[in-house]
Structure formats: C-alpha cells, structure tokens
Short mmCIF file of C-alpha atoms in Angstrom, two decimals:
data_model
loop_
_atom_site.label_atom_id
_atom_site.label_comp_id
_atom_site.label_asym_id
_atom_site.label_seq_id
_atom_site.Cartn_x
_atom_site.Cartn_y
_atom_site.Cartn_z
CA UNK A 1 -33.95 117.97 -17.80
CA UNK A 2 -37.07 116.41 -18.71
CA UNK A 3 -37.28 113.58 -21.41
CA UNK A 4 -40.13 111.80 -23.36
CA UNK A 5 -40.18 108.39 -24.55
CA UNK A 6 -40.23 107.95 -28.61
CA UNK A 7 -42.57 104.99 -29.74
CA UNK A 8 -40.64 103.05 -32.32
CA UNK A 9 -40.69 99.79 -34.34
CA UNK A 10 -37.48 97.40 -34.23
CA UNK A 11 -37.08 95.44 -37.25
CA UNK A 12 -35.80 91.69 -37.37
CA UNK A 13 -32.10 91.15 -36.44
CA UNK A 14 -30.04 90.65 -39.48
CA UNK A 15 -26.58 88.83 -39.33
CA UNK A 16 -23.75 89.88 -41.40
CA UNK A 17 -20.64 87.93 -42.24
CA UNK A 18 -17.61 90.18 -41.88
CA UNK A 19 -14.22 88.45 -42.89
CA UNK A 20 -12.97 86.10 -40.05
CA UNK A 21 -15.85 86.86 -37.65
CA UNK A 22 -17.31 83.24 -38.63
CA UNK A 23 -16.72 81.01 -35.81
CA UNK A 24 -16.61 77.15 -35.70
CA UNK A 25 -20.42 76.94 -35.57
CA UNK A 26 -20.63 78.85 -38.61
CA UNK A 27 -22.47 81.89 -36.99
CA UNK A 28 -21.41 85.43 -37.84
CA UNK A 29 -20.10 87.84 -35.26
CA UNK A 30 -22.13 91.02 -36.46
CA UNK A 31 -25.73 91.82 -36.19
CA UNK A 32 -27.79 94.75 -37.34
CA UNK A 33 -30.73 96.09 -35.75
CA UNK A 34 -32.87 98.70 -37.66
CA UNK A 35 -35.30 100.99 -35.61
CA UNK A 36 -38.06 103.21 -37.07
CA UNK A 37 -40.21 105.86 -35.59
CA UNK A 38 -43.38 105.76 -37.78
CA UNK A 39 -45.45 107.81 -35.81
CA UNK A 40 -42.87 110.70 -34.89
CA UNK A 41 -41.60 113.58 -36.76
CA UNK A 42 -37.82 114.08 -36.99
CA UNK A 43 -36.74 114.62 -33.41
CA UNK A 44 -33.78 115.27 -31.33
CA UNK A 45 -32.43 112.16 -29.80
CA UNK A 46 -31.64 112.65 -26.00
CA UNK A 47 -30.87 109.13 -24.71
CA UNK A 48 -30.92 105.56 -25.61
CA UNK A 49 -31.21 102.84 -22.84
CA UNK A 50 -31.08 99.08 -23.30
CA UNK A 51 -30.29 95.93 -21.52
CA UNK A 52 -27.21 94.42 -23.02
CA UNK A 53 -27.17 90.57 -23.64
CA UNK A 54 -23.52 89.34 -24.39
CA UNK A 55 -22.70 92.00 -26.90
CA UNK A 56 -19.07 93.01 -26.80
CA UNK A 57 -19.13 96.26 -29.09
CA UNK A 58 -22.03 98.81 -30.14
CA UNK A 59 -21.83 101.18 -33.11
CA UNK A 60 -24.87 103.34 -33.82
CA UNK A 61 -25.60 105.24 -37.03
CA UNK A 62 -28.83 107.47 -37.63
CA UNK A 63 -30.37 108.67 -40.85
CA UNK A 64 -31.01 112.43 -40.33
CA UNK A 65 -33.28 114.66 -42.30
CA UNK A 66 -31.15 117.44 -43.81
CA UNK A 67 -33.39 119.55 -45.88
CA UNK A 68 -36.25 119.33 -48.26
CA UNK A 69 -33.74 119.54 -51.29
CA UNK A 70 -31.47 116.82 -50.41
CA UNK A 71 -32.09 113.29 -49.36
CA UNK A 72 -31.66 111.97 -45.67
CA UNK A 73 -28.13 110.68 -45.12
CA UNK A 74 -26.70 108.10 -42.64
CA UNK A 75 -24.08 109.11 -40.08
CA UNK A 76 -22.05 107.27 -37.59
CA UNK A 77 -22.61 108.57 -34.06
CA UNK A 78 -21.01 105.98 -32.03
CA UNK A 79 -18.24 103.57 -33.33
CA UNK A 80 -17.28 100.29 -31.20
CA UNK A 81 -18.44 101.41 -28.06
CA UNK A 82 -17.19 98.53 -25.66
CA UNK A 83 -20.00 96.88 -23.57
CA UNK A 84 -17.99 93.79 -22.25
CA UNK A 85 -14.45 94.77 -21.34
CA UNK A 86 -13.15 91.08 -21.16
CA UNK A 87 -14.48 88.90 -23.83
CA UNK A 88 -13.49 85.82 -21.80
CA UNK A 89 -15.61 86.89 -18.72
CA UNK A 90 -19.25 87.83 -18.31
CA UNK A 91 -18.34 91.32 -17.02
CA UNK A 92 -21.00 93.58 -18.54
CA UNK A 93 -22.53 90.92 -20.57
CA UNK A 94 -26.21 91.68 -18.98
CA UNK A 95 -26.06 95.08 -17.56
CA UNK A 96 -28.26 98.08 -18.41
CA UNK A 97 -26.70 100.75 -20.41
CA UNK A 98 -27.52 104.54 -21.03
CA UNK A 99 -26.04 106.53 -23.74
CA UNK A 100 -26.63 110.25 -23.92
CA UNK A 101 -26.25 112.62 -26.87
CA UNK A 102 -23.21 114.09 -25.68
CA UNK A 103 -21.45 110.98 -25.93
CA UNK A 104 -22.11 110.68 -29.58
CA UNK A 105 -19.75 111.76 -32.29
CA UNK A 106 -22.38 113.60 -34.27
CA UNK A 107 -25.33 116.00 -33.99
CA UNK A 108 -28.67 113.94 -32.76
CA UNK A 109 -31.07 116.49 -34.16
CA UNK A 110 -33.63 115.57 -36.77
CA UNK A 111 -33.39 111.82 -36.31
CA UNK A 112 -35.34 109.60 -38.70
CA UNK A 113 -34.08 106.31 -38.15
CA UNK A 114 -31.61 104.33 -35.95
CA UNK A 115 -29.34 101.55 -36.75
CA UNK A 116 -27.58 99.39 -34.06
CA UNK A 117 -24.62 97.35 -35.01
CA UNK A 118 -23.68 94.94 -32.60
CA UNK A 119 -20.42 92.86 -32.71
CA UNK A 120 -19.17 89.85 -30.62
CA UNK A 121 -15.84 88.55 -31.95
CA UNK A 122 -15.45 85.82 -28.97
CA UNK A 123 -16.60 82.37 -30.03
CA UNK A 124 -17.52 81.93 -26.51
CA UNK A 125 -20.92 83.72 -26.80
CA UNK A 126 -22.68 82.45 -29.84
CA UNK A 127 -25.92 84.40 -28.95
CA UNK A 128 -25.98 88.20 -28.43
CA UNK A 129 -28.40 91.17 -28.84
CA UNK A 130 -29.93 94.10 -26.94
CA UNK A 131 -33.09 93.86 -25.13
CA UNK A 132 -35.61 96.46 -23.48
CA UNK A 133 -34.73 99.15 -25.77
CA UNK A 134 -35.86 102.80 -24.96
CA UNK A 135 -35.35 105.85 -27.05
CA UNK A 136 -35.97 109.29 -25.37
CA UNK A 137 -36.25 112.81 -26.99
CA UNK A 138 -36.14 116.17 -25.01
CA UNK A 139 -39.31 117.03 -23.27
CA UNK A 140 -40.82 120.26 -22.49
CA UNK A 141 -38.91 122.74 -20.35
CA UNK A 142 -39.70 123.31 -16.66
CA UNK A 143 -42.44 125.82 -15.95
CA UNK A 144 -39.84 127.69 -13.59
CA UNK A 145 -37.76 128.47 -16.60
CA UNK A 146 -40.42 130.47 -18.31
CA UNK A 147 -41.64 132.54 -15.37
CA UNK A 148 -41.42 136.41 -15.90
CA UNK A 149 -38.64 138.13 -13.99
CA UNK A 150 -41.14 140.49 -12.36
CA UNK A 151 -42.51 137.50 -10.43
CA UNK A 152 -39.48 137.46 -8.39
CA UNK A 153 -39.65 141.11 -7.43
CA UNK A 154 -43.43 141.73 -6.68
CA UNK A 155 -44.75 145.39 -5.97
CA UNK A 156 -45.54 146.15 -2.37
CA UNK A 157 -49.21 145.92 -3.13
CA UNK A 158 -48.70 142.52 -4.76
CA UNK A 159 -46.62 140.86 -2.00
CA UNK A 160 -48.25 138.05 -0.03
CA UNK A 161 -49.82 138.71 3.42
CA UNK A 162 -47.78 137.14 6.22
CA UNK A 163 -48.62 133.53 7.27
CA UNK A 164 -48.42 134.42 11.15
CA UNK A 165 -50.43 137.41 12.40
CA UNK A 166 -49.52 139.53 15.49
CA UNK A 167 -45.97 139.37 15.03
CA UNK A 168 -43.91 142.54 16.09
CA UNK A 169 -42.75 145.01 13.59
CA UNK A 170 -38.93 144.12 12.58
CA UNK A 171 -37.90 147.89 12.42
CA UNK A 172 -39.52 148.57 15.80
CA UNK A 173 -38.00 145.37 17.52
CA UNK A 174 -34.47 146.65 16.01
CA UNK A 175 -34.74 150.16 17.42
CA UNK A 176 -35.67 148.87 20.74
CA UNK A 177 -32.98 146.55 21.23
CA UNK A 178 -30.26 149.14 20.10
CA UNK A 179 -31.83 151.28 22.87
CA UNK A 180 -31.47 148.59 25.26
CA UNK A 181 -27.77 147.74 24.15
CA UNK A 182 -26.94 151.55 24.56
CA UNK A 183 -28.45 151.82 27.98
CA UNK A 184 -26.50 148.62 29.07
CA UNK A 185 -23.42 150.32 27.77
CA UNK A 186 -23.87 153.55 29.52
CA UNK A 187 -24.52 151.64 32.94
CA UNK A 188 -21.34 149.56 32.34
CA UNK A 189 -19.25 152.76 31.62
CA UNK A 190 -20.68 154.62 34.83
CA UNK A 191 -19.09 152.87 37.97
CA UNK A 192 -20.43 155.79 39.88
CA UNK A 193 -24.17 155.22 39.27
CA UNK A 194 -23.94 151.55 40.07
CA UNK A 195 -22.23 152.07 43.35
CA UNK A 196 -24.93 154.85 44.13
CA UNK A 197 -27.52 152.19 43.20
CA UNK A 198 -26.16 149.63 45.55
CA UNK A 199 -25.93 152.30 48.38
CA UNK A 200 -29.49 153.28 48.22
CA UNK A 201 -30.45 149.73 48.26
CA UNK A 202 -28.21 149.04 51.49
CA UNK A 203 -29.30 152.18 53.21
CA UNK A 204 -32.96 151.41 52.70
CA UNK A 205 -32.47 147.75 54.05
CA UNK A 206 -30.64 149.13 57.25
CA UNK A 207 -33.42 151.70 57.93
CA UNK A 208 -35.73 149.03 57.84
CA UNK A 209 -33.70 146.90 60.25
CA UNK A 210 -33.54 149.99 62.63
CA UNK A 211 -37.37 150.30 62.78
CA UNK A 212 -37.79 146.83 63.94
CA UNK A 213 -35.41 147.05 66.91
#
C-alpha cells in the first residue's frame, strides 16, 4: 500500500509536572508535543515514524473532525506505549519506531491535530524527546487495482502477436506427437513385425556377402 508524507508544524515541547514525577534536579518527567497540519485537510493517518531519544512511554491523542454541527474532539489512540523496556538500561533509547493505524485504539480518520505525550519516570535520563518525526497518510491506490476485468481476457482480435515468429502450431505438434506415440506402441506390441524387419536386413546383408565371393 502506498503512503504520502503529510507536512506538519511541530510546536515547542511543554513540560508537565505530574505528582511525584519531579526528580532531584527538579525536572518533570512528562512532556507534551503538539503537531498541527496547517496545509492539509482532515486526513486518515496511516503511519507515524520517529527516532526515540530516551523516552520510556508514549501516548498519542488526536483531534478529529466529527461533523459540521459538533466541535472537533480529542481522542486517546495510544496509551503508555513502551519504548524502553528497562529504565535502568539504554535498550530502545535511540531506536527508530513505526506505529501504524491498526495499532491504535481508535479510528484514525479525519485527523486535524496530533498530540504526543512523552513520559520518562526514571531520574537516570533527564533529557528525553522524539526526533525526525514523519507522518504519513494513505496514498493513491495502485493502477493495477483499477484495471477493468475485460483486460485480463482480451478478445481474439485484441490478443497480442507472438514475440517469436516461425514457431510451430501447438495443436499440430500435439497431434503429430500422439501419432508417433501410437506408432511406437504398435511396434512394441507386434513382436512379429520387429523380427521380420531384422530378418530382411540380415538376409540382404548375406546376399551382399555372397556376391563378393
């Protein structure tokens, strides 16, 4: 399935204070990044790609266009997705991540805005974020999916000419092969005819020898 990159504008990171998330250096353990799409109409989000930088958990919320009579609403589509399995090691700390729409908890149609909520509860990693963010929507369908059915079964007058000229007719070759096979079977079944054939050959050979003596 094809995909198309969606241009976006990433707002500045907002640090939040959530209960006991404050570490000894006084830095909060939750950050929020808002992503807007000013030049794009509401679209169906297909995939999100980014490079993690010491973020332990990721939640995603989207603002969707519902209808003309009701205001757009925020919906949580991913909650506490683990990016670092072990907070005391650097596993997954700087890896590329791809999230597809089938991994989300809600429908990703008619997206207007995206909100990334980053969480790092460990005081070992004071700086965390996401980098190289890419947002994709579904691209145009492959042309092969729109071909009419009659193209796969062309009429005799519309069939392409053979690439190689001078090839024998398959039907004629088949009939000749069958005739040869039938003749071979008849010869094998008739032991008398094969003996007579050998006798005639030997007889001619003996007569030739006698003519030289």
